[in-house]
């Protein structure tokens, strides 16, 4: 079975992607789970500056306009959309993930083009999105298959940063049902480290406190609530915004249903990552879940072994400066190279 799954994985990327040079010494992080074991697959992907070509006078999107410094145009835009679509399909195995969290999406136009102007249209994805106060106009979003996830409620929460800081993205909350089980999903894109890790840490702590208040309010109503938190946190699993303020734990033998557990800590211990800065990989993109999802006799459950980095060859290029490989991004500085993103996607299966 595993051999057949790996053959499928290779076939999908050959089918969907132009031929690329196979990178030597690559770590193939992810192998598909048998379809019969999966009820829902949740994907998160920082798609790196998915801007359309239309000027938004209320946002600082000038870099990504025709004839601007990046020479962004319709061809490059739709190439970007096609690449996101290819990653989604390949990451799904036999079918695309049922839930797809995204960040660095400019607006609803981008989501409509992705869902309706690519072969994803046959899956009839719907999406959750709202323009955030972010100065550049990049937002978080959630695509979902309405046949597998019945949306019940949404909320957009803005971490209120101190006045000296610029506004940041919303935390997106979506509540829905699958298999008659209620899921609470949070999609995040916390403030970046632009300007220095230490000087910007208070912003991420504010985001962590905001998210913790939201999860506490859910646990207060139902201590067995099934919560999934994902996103680009711009901090690692061991940073204090995650451990001290969001208060996540590592999985051990004593699972408590009303606590949050970080499924991504094992990636750090294995020296793996979703983002590479200079020579160092970091786990910035993560999954956290409430303890109730780790109880195996529940209708929907998961384990840390069901969380993966989708590290496939086409998403990588040789790192000529720091050796090894790095994410194959859309731009190198201001030079267009036509890649995918500066982050790798992550996947979580619920069974």
Short mmCIF file of C-alpha atoms in Angstrom, two decimals:
data_model
loop_
_atom_site.label_atom_id
_atom_site.label_comp_id
_atom_site.label_asym_id
_atom_site.label_seq_id
_atom_site.Cartn_x
_atom_site.Cartn_y
_atom_site.Cartn_z
CA UNK A 1 0.00 0.00 0.00
CA UNK A 2 2.73 2.51 0.96
CA UNK A 3 4.55 1.91 -2.32
CA UNK A 4 1.36 2.64 -4.26
CA UNK A 5 0.79 5.81 -2.23
CA UNK A 6 4.30 7.11 -2.94
CA UNK A 7 3.85 6.36 -6.65
CA UNK A 8 0.61 8.38 -6.58
CA UNK A 9 2.35 11.29 -4.87
CA UNK A 10 5.04 11.38 -7.53
CA UNK A 11 2.52 10.99 -10.37
CA UNK A 12 0.41 13.92 -9.15
CA UNK A 13 3.28 16.37 -9.16
CA UNK A 14 4.58 15.17 -12.52
CA UNK A 15 1.08 15.53 -13.92
CA UNK A 16 0.45 18.96 -12.42
CA UNK A 17 3.88 20.56 -12.54
CA UNK A 18 6.46 21.14 -15.28
CA UNK A 19 9.42 18.80 -15.06
CA UNK A 20 11.97 19.95 -12.51
CA UNK A 21 15.40 18.75 -11.54
CA UNK A 22 15.20 16.22 -8.73
CA UNK A 23 17.08 17.65 -5.78
CA UNK A 24 19.72 15.40 -4.30
CA UNK A 25 19.56 14.47 -0.63
CA UNK A 26 16.01 15.74 -0.26
CA UNK A 27 13.93 14.86 2.79
CA UNK A 28 10.50 13.69 1.59
CA UNK A 29 8.59 14.56 4.74
CA UNK A 30 5.10 13.51 3.84
CA UNK A 31 3.46 10.31 2.63
CA UNK A 32 -0.27 10.06 2.00
CA UNK A 33 -2.49 8.28 4.49
CA UNK A 34 -4.86 5.69 3.03
CA UNK A 35 -8.08 7.42 2.00
CA UNK A 36 -10.19 5.06 4.08
CA UNK A 37 -8.53 6.35 7.27
CA UNK A 38 -9.16 10.04 6.62
CA UNK A 39 -12.33 11.92 7.37
CA UNK A 40 -10.93 15.44 7.03
CA UNK A 41 -7.60 16.79 5.86
CA UNK A 42 -6.75 20.31 6.97
CA UNK A 43 -4.05 22.19 5.07
CA UNK A 44 -2.43 25.48 5.99
CA UNK A 45 -0.32 27.41 3.51
CA UNK A 46 1.34 30.83 3.64
CA UNK A 47 1.09 31.58 -0.08
CA UNK A 48 3.49 34.56 0.00
CA UNK A 49 2.00 37.75 -1.43
CA UNK A 50 -0.97 36.46 -3.40
CA UNK A 51 -1.90 39.90 -4.77
CA UNK A 52 -4.19 40.62 -7.68
CA UNK A 53 -3.25 43.36 -10.19
CA UNK A 54 -5.93 45.88 -9.18
CA UNK A 55 -4.99 48.93 -7.14
CA UNK A 56 -6.64 49.19 -3.73
CA UNK A 57 -6.37 52.86 -2.70
CA UNK A 58 -6.88 51.94 0.95
CA UNK A 59 -3.95 49.50 1.05
CA UNK A 60 -0.22 49.63 0.33
CA UNK A 61 -0.29 47.24 -2.63
CA UNK A 62 1.67 49.41 -5.06
CA UNK A 63 4.56 46.93 -5.40
CA UNK A 64 2.17 44.41 -6.94
CA UNK A 65 0.73 46.51 -9.73
CA UNK A 66 1.57 46.50 -13.46
CA UNK A 67 4.57 48.70 -14.27
CA UNK A 68 5.55 48.89 -10.59
CA UNK A 69 8.85 47.74 -9.11
CA UNK A 70 7.89 44.03 -9.28
CA UNK A 71 6.26 44.30 -12.70
CA UNK A 72 3.32 42.28 -11.43
CA UNK A 73 0.87 41.52 -14.24
CA UNK A 74 -2.06 39.26 -15.14
CA UNK A 75 0.16 36.49 -16.48
CA UNK A 76 2.26 36.33 -13.31
CA UNK A 77 -0.83 36.61 -11.14
CA UNK A 78 -2.59 33.68 -12.78
CA UNK A 79 0.62 31.66 -12.73
CA UNK A 80 0.64 32.24 -8.98
CA UNK A 81 -2.99 31.11 -8.69
CA UNK A 82 -2.26 27.98 -10.75
CA UNK A 83 0.69 27.09 -8.54
CA UNK A 84 -1.40 27.40 -5.38
CA UNK A 85 -4.02 25.16 -6.97
CA UNK A 86 -1.40 22.54 -7.92
CA UNK A 87 -0.06 22.43 -4.37
CA UNK A 88 -3.57 22.03 -2.93
CA UNK A 89 -4.40 19.14 -5.27
CA UNK A 90 -1.07 17.36 -4.76
CA UNK A 91 -1.30 17.75 -0.98
CA UNK A 92 -4.71 16.12 -0.98
CA UNK A 93 -3.74 12.72 -2.33
CA UNK A 94 -6.80 11.25 -4.03
CA UNK A 95 -8.70 14.52 -3.55
CA UNK A 96 -7.90 18.04 -2.29
CA UNK A 97 -7.99 18.77 1.45
CA UNK A 98 -11.45 19.41 2.82
CA UNK A 99 -10.28 22.47 4.79
CA UNK A 100 -7.61 24.90 3.57
CA UNK A 101 -6.30 27.75 5.70
CA UNK A 102 -4.38 30.43 3.81
CA UNK A 103 -2.50 33.57 4.69
CA UNK A 104 -0.99 36.43 2.66
CA UNK A 105 -4.08 36.56 0.43
CA UNK A 106 -4.91 40.11 -0.68
CA UNK A 107 -8.68 39.91 -0.98
CA UNK A 108 -11.76 37.90 -1.91
CA UNK A 109 -10.99 38.30 -5.64
CA UNK A 110 -7.92 36.11 -5.20
CA UNK A 111 -9.96 33.46 -3.39
CA UNK A 112 -12.68 33.51 -6.05
CA UNK A 113 -10.10 33.12 -8.81
CA UNK A 114 -8.51 30.21 -6.96
CA UNK A 115 -11.81 28.47 -6.22
CA UNK A 116 -13.58 29.19 -9.51
CA UNK A 117 -10.98 29.79 -12.24
CA UNK A 118 -8.87 26.69 -11.69
CA UNK A 119 -9.86 22.99 -11.77
CA UNK A 120 -10.67 23.36 -8.07
CA UNK A 121 -14.02 24.66 -9.28
CA UNK A 122 -15.40 21.12 -9.56
CA UNK A 123 -15.09 20.74 -5.78
CA UNK A 124 -17.27 23.83 -5.19
CA UNK A 125 -15.19 25.23 -2.35
CA UNK A 126 -16.65 28.07 -0.36
CA UNK A 127 -14.52 30.45 1.66
CA UNK A 128 -14.42 32.57 4.80
CA UNK A 129 -12.63 35.92 4.50
CA UNK A 130 -12.79 39.55 5.56
CA UNK A 131 -10.45 42.40 4.66
CA UNK A 132 -8.28 43.08 7.69
CA UNK A 133 -6.73 46.35 8.95
CA UNK A 134 -3.29 45.15 7.82
CA UNK A 135 -1.55 48.03 6.06
CA UNK A 136 -0.42 45.91 3.11
CA UNK A 137 -3.81 44.28 2.76
CA UNK A 138 -2.74 40.66 3.26
CA UNK A 139 -5.30 38.52 5.04
CA UNK A 140 -6.09 35.06 6.37
CA UNK A 141 -8.82 32.91 4.83
CA UNK A 142 -10.40 29.47 5.06
CA UNK A 143 -11.61 27.43 2.09
CA UNK A 144 -13.90 24.53 2.90
CA UNK A 145 -15.75 21.75 1.14
CA UNK A 146 -19.40 22.28 2.16
CA UNK A 147 -20.19 18.59 1.68
CA UNK A 148 -17.69 17.68 4.42
CA UNK A 149 -17.77 20.75 6.67
CA UNK A 150 -21.04 22.53 7.46
CA UNK A 151 -20.23 26.11 8.42
CA UNK A 152 -22.22 27.36 11.42
CA UNK A 153 -20.56 30.62 12.48
CA UNK A 154 -17.61 32.89 11.76
CA UNK A 155 -15.85 35.66 13.63
CA UNK A 156 -12.92 37.96 12.89
CA UNK A 157 -10.95 39.15 15.90
CA UNK A 158 -8.34 41.89 15.70
CA UNK A 159 -5.45 41.73 18.20
CA UNK A 160 -5.35 45.25 19.61
CA UNK A 161 -1.67 46.22 19.43
CA UNK A 162 -0.24 49.20 21.34
CA UNK A 163 -0.44 52.51 19.47
CA UNK A 164 3.24 52.51 18.44
CA UNK A 165 2.65 49.43 16.26
CA UNK A 166 0.90 49.09 12.94
CA UNK A 167 -2.32 47.12 12.72
CA UNK A 168 -2.07 43.41 12.08
CA UNK A 169 -4.24 40.69 10.55
CA UNK A 170 -7.46 39.33 11.97
CA UNK A 171 -7.59 35.99 13.73
CA UNK A 172 -10.21 34.06 11.75
CA UNK A 173 -12.61 31.82 13.66
CA UNK A 174 -14.90 29.30 11.97
CA UNK A 175 -17.28 26.92 13.70
CA UNK A 176 -18.73 24.00 11.80
CA UNK A 177 -19.74 20.37 11.92
CA UNK A 178 -18.35 17.22 10.36
CA UNK A 179 -19.57 13.71 11.10
CA UNK A 180 -22.04 15.36 13.52
CA UNK A 181 -19.02 16.60 15.48
CA UNK A 182 -18.50 20.31 16.10
CA UNK A 183 -15.11 21.80 15.24
CA UNK A 184 -13.74 25.20 16.25
CA UNK A 185 -11.05 26.34 13.80
CA UNK A 186 -8.72 29.34 14.15
CA UNK A 187 -6.54 30.59 11.28
CA UNK A 188 -3.70 32.95 12.24
CA UNK A 189 -0.99 35.12 10.78
CA UNK A 190 0.77 36.75 13.70
CA UNK A 191 2.92 39.91 13.40
CA UNK A 192 6.26 39.41 11.69
CA UNK A 193 9.77 39.84 13.06
CA UNK A 194 10.45 42.74 10.70
CA UNK A 195 12.50 45.17 12.80
CA UNK A 196 13.99 42.50 15.07
CA UNK A 197 12.76 39.45 16.96
CA UNK A 198 12.94 40.95 20.44
CA UNK A 199 11.50 44.35 19.54
CA UNK A 200 8.52 42.77 17.78
CA UNK A 201 7.89 40.00 20.32
CA UNK A 202 5.32 42.06 22.29
CA UNK A 203 3.10 42.12 19.18
CA UNK A 204 3.02 38.34 18.96
CA UNK A 205 2.36 38.11 22.68
CA UNK A 206 -0.71 40.32 22.19
CA UNK A 207 -1.89 37.98 19.42
CA UNK A 208 -1.30 34.97 21.69
CA UNK A 209 -3.25 36.54 24.56
CA UNK A 210 -6.11 37.39 22.20
CA UNK A 211 -6.27 33.82 20.88
CA UNK A 212 -6.07 32.38 24.40
CA UNK A 213 -9.05 34.47 25.50
CA UNK A 214 -11.02 33.09 22.55
CA UNK A 215 -10.20 29.47 23.35
CA UNK A 216 -10.88 29.99 27.05
CA UNK A 217 -14.36 31.30 26.23
CA UNK A 218 -15.05 28.13 24.20
CA UNK A 219 -13.74 25.85 26.97
CA UNK A 220 -15.89 27.73 29.48
CA UNK A 221 -18.97 26.68 27.50
CA UNK A 222 -17.74 23.17 26.72
CA UNK A 223 -14.55 21.84 28.26
CA UNK A 224 -14.53 19.00 25.70
CA UNK A 225 -14.68 21.36 22.72
CA UNK A 226 -12.69 20.25 19.67
CA UNK A 227 -10.41 23.12 18.72
CA UNK A 228 -7.89 23.29 15.88
CA UNK A 229 -5.47 26.22 15.70
CA UNK A 230 -3.25 26.74 12.69
CA UNK A 231 -1.36 29.49 10.92
CA UNK A 232 1.93 31.26 10.46
CA UNK A 233 2.83 32.37 13.98
CA UNK A 234 6.18 33.98 13.14
CA UNK A 235 7.40 32.28 16.30
CA UNK A 236 8.62 28.75 16.91
CA UNK A 237 6.81 26.19 19.11
CA UNK A 238 9.25 26.81 21.95
CA UNK A 239 8.92 30.64 21.95
CA UNK A 240 7.16 32.14 24.94
CA UNK A 241 4.29 33.64 22.92
CA UNK A 242 3.29 30.02 22.20
CA UNK A 243 4.24 28.30 25.45
CA UNK A 244 3.67 31.01 28.09
CA UNK A 245 0.81 33.05 26.65
CA UNK A 246 -1.09 30.72 24.33
CA UNK A 247 -0.17 28.06 26.91
CA UNK A 248 0.30 25.08 24.63
CA UNK A 249 1.73 21.81 25.92
CA UNK A 250 3.69 18.95 24.43
CA UNK A 251 1.82 15.69 24.12
CA UNK A 252 2.44 13.28 26.99
CA UNK A 253 0.61 10.37 28.53
CA UNK A 254 -1.72 12.56 30.58
CA UNK A 255 -4.00 14.29 28.08
CA UNK A 256 -6.49 16.82 29.45
CA UNK A 257 -9.41 17.59 27.17
CA UNK A 258 -9.50 21.32 27.94
CA UNK A 259 -5.83 22.05 27.28
CA UNK A 260 -4.07 22.98 24.03
CA UNK A 261 -1.36 20.70 22.61
CA UNK A 262 1.16 21.66 19.95
CA UNK A 263 1.49 18.92 17.31
CA UNK A 264 4.43 20.69 15.66
CA UNK A 265 7.05 20.43 18.41
CA UNK A 266 8.31 17.12 17.02
CA UNK A 267 9.30 18.88 13.76
CA UNK A 268 11.63 21.18 15.69
CA UNK A 269 13.14 18.23 17.55
CA UNK A 270 13.75 16.51 14.21
CA UNK A 271 15.48 19.67 12.86
CA UNK A 272 12.77 20.21 10.25
CA UNK A 273 11.00 23.41 9.34
CA UNK A 274 8.51 25.25 7.17
CA UNK A 275 10.56 28.41 6.58
CA UNK A 276 14.27 28.95 6.01
CA UNK A 277 16.12 32.09 7.06
CA UNK A 278 19.73 32.09 5.89
CA UNK A 279 20.96 28.58 6.79
CA UNK A 280 18.35 27.80 9.44
CA UNK A 281 14.97 26.11 9.13
CA UNK A 282 12.23 27.17 11.58
CA UNK A 283 8.78 25.80 12.36
CA UNK A 284 6.71 28.97 11.97
CA UNK A 285 3.64 27.23 10.54
CA UNK A 286 2.01 25.02 13.14
CA UNK A 287 -0.98 22.98 14.28
CA UNK A 288 -2.34 23.03 17.84
CA UNK A 289 -5.39 21.08 19.01
CA UNK A 290 -7.43 20.70 22.16
CA UNK A 291 -6.93 17.53 24.14
CA UNK A 292 -10.36 16.23 23.18
CA UNK A 293 -9.10 15.66 19.62
CA UNK A 294 -6.34 13.42 20.99
CA UNK A 295 -8.82 11.02 22.59
CA UNK A 296 -8.94 8.10 20.17
CA UNK A 297 -12.45 6.86 20.97
CA UNK A 298 -14.02 10.14 19.83
CA UNK A 299 -15.84 10.50 16.48
CA UNK A 300 -13.06 12.73 15.14
CA UNK A 301 -9.53 12.43 16.49
CA UNK A 302 -5.91 12.94 15.51
CA UNK A 303 -2.34 12.40 16.72
CA UNK A 304 0.97 14.19 16.28
CA UNK A 305 1.82 11.53 13.68
CA UNK A 306 -1.06 12.85 11.55
CA UNK A 307 0.54 16.32 11.29
CA UNK A 308 3.08 16.75 8.51
CA UNK A 309 5.14 19.25 6.57
CA UNK A 310 4.44 18.83 2.84
CA UNK A 311 8.05 18.99 1.69
CA UNK A 312 7.99 17.95 -1.95
CA UNK A 313 10.72 18.54 -4.54
CA UNK A 314 8.81 21.02 -6.72
CA UNK A 315 8.33 23.32 -3.74
CA UNK A 316 12.09 23.51 -3.20
CA UNK A 317 15.17 24.79 -4.97
CA UNK A 318 18.88 24.43 -4.32
CA UNK A 319 20.25 26.84 -1.76
CA UNK A 320 23.47 27.92 -3.45
CA UNK A 321 24.49 30.27 -0.63
CA UNK A 322 23.73 28.21 2.48
CA UNK A 323 23.73 24.69 0.97
CA UNK A 324 20.91 22.17 1.00
CA UNK A 325 17.53 23.33 -0.25
CA UNK A 326 15.14 26.19 0.46
CA UNK A 327 11.53 27.00 -0.46
CA UNK A 328 11.13 27.94 -4.12
CA UNK A 329 9.51 31.35 -3.82
CA UNK A 330 7.88 33.72 -6.30
CA UNK A 331 10.52 36.45 -6.03
CA UNK A 332 14.17 36.50 -5.04
CA UNK A 333 14.38 40.04 -3.75
CA UNK A 334 12.67 41.93 -6.55
CA UNK A 335 13.63 39.42 -9.23
CA UNK A 336 10.78 37.24 -10.43
CA UNK A 337 11.74 33.55 -10.40
CA UNK A 338 8.24 32.08 -10.67
CA UNK A 339 8.20 29.73 -7.70
CA UNK A 340 5.51 28.88 -5.18
CA UNK A 341 6.09 30.46 -1.76
CA UNK A 342 8.74 31.15 0.86
CA UNK A 343 6.88 28.76 3.21
CA UNK A 344 6.06 25.07 2.96
CA UNK A 345 2.47 23.87 3.52
CA UNK A 346 1.46 21.79 6.53
CA UNK A 347 -1.21 19.07 6.70
CA UNK A 348 -3.30 17.50 9.45
CA UNK A 349 -5.59 14.48 9.11
CA UNK A 350 -8.62 13.86 11.29
CA UNK A 351 -9.78 10.27 11.40
#
